[in-house]
């Protein structure tokens, strides 16, 4: 009877050790899954950061282009104003010449 009890105790120890080994294997598998999930999160965060940087670069480029267009429009408006001023001065000079010629003809 003592031998049977000893055998049963040994079997329980072996079963407990086998269960511990199986538990360690499950823990290792879960740890690998957790590491893979963590790496996936890191990769996703990097992709999001890259997309954010690309979007910021695009917005900066578009803002630069808009500023360049605004400067070109301002330069064009200034050129038109100068041209209009020259035309106005020319028109005024012609009117004076006509007035002078008419006054001379009347005298």
PDB file of C-alpha atoms in Angstrom:
ATOM      1  CA  UNK A   1       0.000   0.000   0.000  1.00  0.00           C
ATOM      2  CA  UNK A   2       2.882   2.318   0.749  1.00  0.00           C
ATOM      3  CA  UNK A   3       4.381   1.604  -2.677  1.00  0.00           C
ATOM      4  CA  UNK A   4       1.086   2.420  -4.351  1.00  0.00           C
ATOM      5  CA  UNK A   5       0.825   5.707  -2.478  1.00  0.00           C
ATOM      6  CA  UNK A   6       4.417   6.534  -3.368  1.00  0.00           C
ATOM      7  CA  UNK A   7       3.712   5.763  -7.035  1.00  0.00           C
ATOM      8  CA  UNK A   8       0.573   7.909  -6.980  1.00  0.00           C
ATOM      9  CA  UNK A   9       2.546  10.784  -5.439  1.00  0.00           C
ATOM     10  CA  UNK A  10       5.297  10.411  -8.062  1.00  0.00           C
ATOM     11  CA  UNK A  11       2.664  10.383 -10.800  1.00  0.00           C
ATOM     12  CA  UNK A  12       1.153  13.599  -9.394  1.00  0.00           C
ATOM     13  CA  UNK A  13       4.598  15.237  -9.357  1.00  0.00           C
ATOM     14  CA  UNK A  14       5.234  14.181 -12.959  1.00  0.00           C
ATOM     15  CA  UNK A  15       1.770  15.407 -13.989  1.00  0.00           C
ATOM     16  CA  UNK A  16       2.358  18.731 -12.211  1.00  0.00           C
ATOM     17  CA  UNK A  17       5.726  19.143 -13.934  1.00  0.00           C
ATOM     18  CA  UNK A  18       4.139  18.329 -17.307  1.00  0.00           C
ATOM     19  CA  UNK A  19       1.393  20.866 -16.613  1.00  0.00           C
ATOM     20  CA  UNK A  20       4.022  23.465 -15.677  1.00  0.00           C
ATOM     21  CA  UNK A  21       5.913  22.801 -18.928  1.00  0.00           C
ATOM     22  CA  UNK A  22       2.685  23.126 -20.917  1.00  0.00           C
ATOM     23  CA  UNK A  23       1.864  26.364 -19.084  1.00  0.00           C
ATOM     24  CA  UNK A  24       5.324  27.761 -19.847  1.00  0.00           C
ATOM     25  CA  UNK A  25       4.820  26.891 -23.523  1.00  0.00           C
ATOM     26  CA  UNK A  26       1.439  28.656 -23.548  1.00  0.00           C
ATOM     27  CA  UNK A  27       3.023  31.652 -21.829  1.00  0.00           C
ATOM     28  CA  UNK A  28       5.801  31.728 -24.448  1.00  0.00           C
ATOM     29  CA  UNK A  29       3.228  31.634 -27.261  1.00  0.00           C
ATOM     30  CA  UNK A  30       1.233  34.438 -25.630  1.00  0.00           C
ATOM     31  CA  UNK A  31       4.408  36.477 -25.143  1.00  0.00           C
ATOM     32  CA  UNK A  32       5.287  36.062 -28.838  1.00  0.00           C
ATOM     33  CA  UNK A  33       1.776  37.190 -29.780  1.00  0.00           C
ATOM     34  CA  UNK A  34       2.043  40.183 -27.453  1.00  0.00           C
ATOM     35  CA  UNK A  35       5.407  41.154 -28.967  1.00  0.00           C
ATOM     36  CA  UNK A  36       3.983  40.805 -32.482  1.00  0.00           C
ATOM     37  CA  UNK A  37       0.994  42.983 -31.536  1.00  0.00           C
ATOM     38  CA  UNK A  38       3.302  45.564 -29.973  1.00  0.00           C
ATOM     39  CA  UNK A  39       5.461  45.620 -33.127  1.00  0.00           C
ATOM     40  CA  UNK A  40       2.335  46.018 -35.254  1.00  0.00           C
ATOM     41  CA  UNK A  41       1.337  49.019 -33.115  1.00  0.00           C
ATOM     42  CA  UNK A  42       4.793  50.550 -33.518  1.00  0.00           C
ATOM     43  CA  UNK A  43       4.685  49.991 -37.289  1.00  0.00           C
ATOM     44  CA  UNK A  44       1.207  51.511 -37.488  1.00  0.00           C
ATOM     45  CA  UNK A  45       2.325  54.536 -35.464  1.00  0.00           C
ATOM     46  CA  UNK A  46       5.272  54.997 -37.833  1.00  0.00           C
ATOM     47  CA  UNK A  47       2.971  54.827 -40.859  1.00  0.00           C
ATOM     48  CA  UNK A  48       0.635  57.389 -39.280  1.00  0.00           C
ATOM     49  CA  UNK A  49       3.570  59.673 -38.498  1.00  0.00           C
ATOM     50  CA  UNK A  50       4.828  59.352 -42.078  1.00  0.00           C
ATOM     51  CA  UNK A  51       1.356  60.142 -43.420  1.00  0.00           C
ATOM     52  CA  UNK A  52       1.125  63.142 -41.106  1.00  0.00           C
ATOM     53  CA  UNK A  53       4.512  64.378 -42.280  1.00  0.00           C
ATOM     54  CA  UNK A  54       3.505  63.906 -45.913  1.00  0.00           C
ATOM     55  CA  UNK A  55       0.252  65.801 -45.324  1.00  0.00           C
ATOM     56  CA  UNK A  56       2.123  68.611 -43.585  1.00  0.00           C
ATOM     57  CA  UNK A  57       4.629  68.772 -46.453  1.00  0.00           C
ATOM     58  CA  UNK A  58       1.763  68.952 -48.965  1.00  0.00           C
ATOM     59  CA  UNK A  59       0.028  71.725 -47.010  1.00  0.00           C
ATOM     60  CA  UNK A  60       3.299  73.650 -46.768  1.00  0.00           C
ATOM     61  CA  UNK A  61       3.860  73.258 -50.517  1.00  0.00           C
ATOM     62  CA  UNK A  62       0.319  74.413 -51.267  1.00  0.00           C
ATOM     63  CA  UNK A  63       0.732  77.413 -48.956  1.00  0.00           C
ATOM     64  CA  UNK A  64       4.019  78.318 -50.660  1.00  0.00           C
ATOM     65  CA  UNK A  65       2.339  78.076 -54.066  1.00  0.00           C
ATOM     66  CA  UNK A  66      -0.556  80.254 -52.874  1.00  0.00           C
ATOM     67  CA  UNK A  67       1.898  82.872 -51.567  1.00  0.00           C
ATOM     68  CA  UNK A  68       3.754  82.818 -54.894  1.00  0.00           C
ATOM     69  CA  UNK A  69       0.464  83.290 -56.782  1.00  0.00           C
ATOM     70  CA  UNK A  70      -0.473  86.165 -54.466  1.00  0.00           C
ATOM     71  CA  UNK A  71       2.907  87.840 -55.059  1.00  0.00           C
ATOM     72  CA  UNK A  72       2.497  87.402 -58.823  1.00  0.00           C
ATOM     73  CA  UNK A  73      -1.014  88.868 -58.664  1.00  0.00           C
ATOM     74  CA  UNK A  74       0.240  91.821 -56.616  1.00  0.00           C
ATOM     75  CA  UNK A  75       3.046  92.423 -59.115  1.00  0.00           C
ATOM     76  CA  UNK A  76       0.566  92.218 -61.985  1.00  0.00           C
ATOM     77  CA  UNK A  77      -1.762  94.665 -60.226  1.00  0.00           C
ATOM     78  CA  UNK A  78       1.144  97.060 -59.669  1.00  0.00           C
ATOM     79  CA  UNK A  79       2.117  96.810 -63.339  1.00  0.00           C
ATOM     80  CA  UNK A  80      -1.472  97.502 -64.383  1.00  0.00           C
ATOM     81  CA  UNK A  81      -1.596 100.505 -62.044  1.00  0.00           C
ATOM     82  CA  UNK A  82       1.650 101.867 -63.502  1.00  0.00           C
ATOM     83  CA  UNK A  83       0.356 101.317 -67.028  1.00  0.00           C
ATOM     84  CA  UNK A  84      -2.917 103.022 -66.142  1.00  0.00           C
ATOM     85  CA  UNK A  85      -0.978 105.913 -64.597  1.00  0.00           C
ATOM     86  CA  UNK A  86       1.138 106.286 -67.734  1.00  0.00           C
ATOM     87  CA  UNK A  87      -1.955 106.129 -69.935  1.00  0.00           C
ATOM     88  CA  UNK A  88      -3.676 108.719 -67.761  1.00  0.00           C
ATOM     89  CA  UNK A  89      -0.634 111.011 -67.885  1.00  0.00           C
ATOM     90  CA  UNK A  90      -0.425 110.567 -71.657  1.00  0.00           C
ATOM     91  CA  UNK A  91      -4.132 111.304 -72.028  1.00  0.00           C
ATOM     92  CA  UNK A  92      -3.770 114.433 -69.838  1.00  0.00           C
ATOM     93  CA  UNK A  93      -0.796 115.611 -71.912  1.00  0.00           C
ATOM     94  CA  UNK A  94      -2.731 115.068 -75.151  1.00  0.00           C
ATOM     95  CA  UNK A  95      -5.722 116.982 -73.796  1.00  0.00           C
ATOM     96  CA  UNK A  96      -3.398 119.869 -72.849  1.00  0.00           C
ATOM     97  CA  UNK A  97      -1.854 119.852 -76.322  1.00  0.00           C
ATOM     98  CA  UNK A  98      -5.277 119.878 -77.924  1.00  0.00           C
ATOM     99  CA  UNK A  99      -6.380 122.700 -75.598  1.00  0.00           C
ATOM    100  CA  UNK A 100      -3.193 124.631 -76.381  1.00  0.00           C
ATOM    101  CA  UNK A 101      -3.648 124.081 -80.114  1.00  0.00           C
ATOM    102  CA  UNK A 102      -7.293 125.137 -79.948  1.00  0.00           C
ATOM    103  CA  UNK A 103      -6.376 128.228 -77.923  1.00  0.00           C
ATOM    104  CA  UNK A 104      -3.649 129.113 -80.432  1.00  0.00           C
ATOM    105  CA  UNK A 105      -6.047 128.584 -83.326  1.00  0.00           C
ATOM    106  CA  UNK A 106      -8.677 130.750 -81.676  1.00  0.00           C
ATOM    107  CA  UNK A 107      -6.224 133.553 -81.065  1.00  0.00           C
TER     108      UNK A 107
END
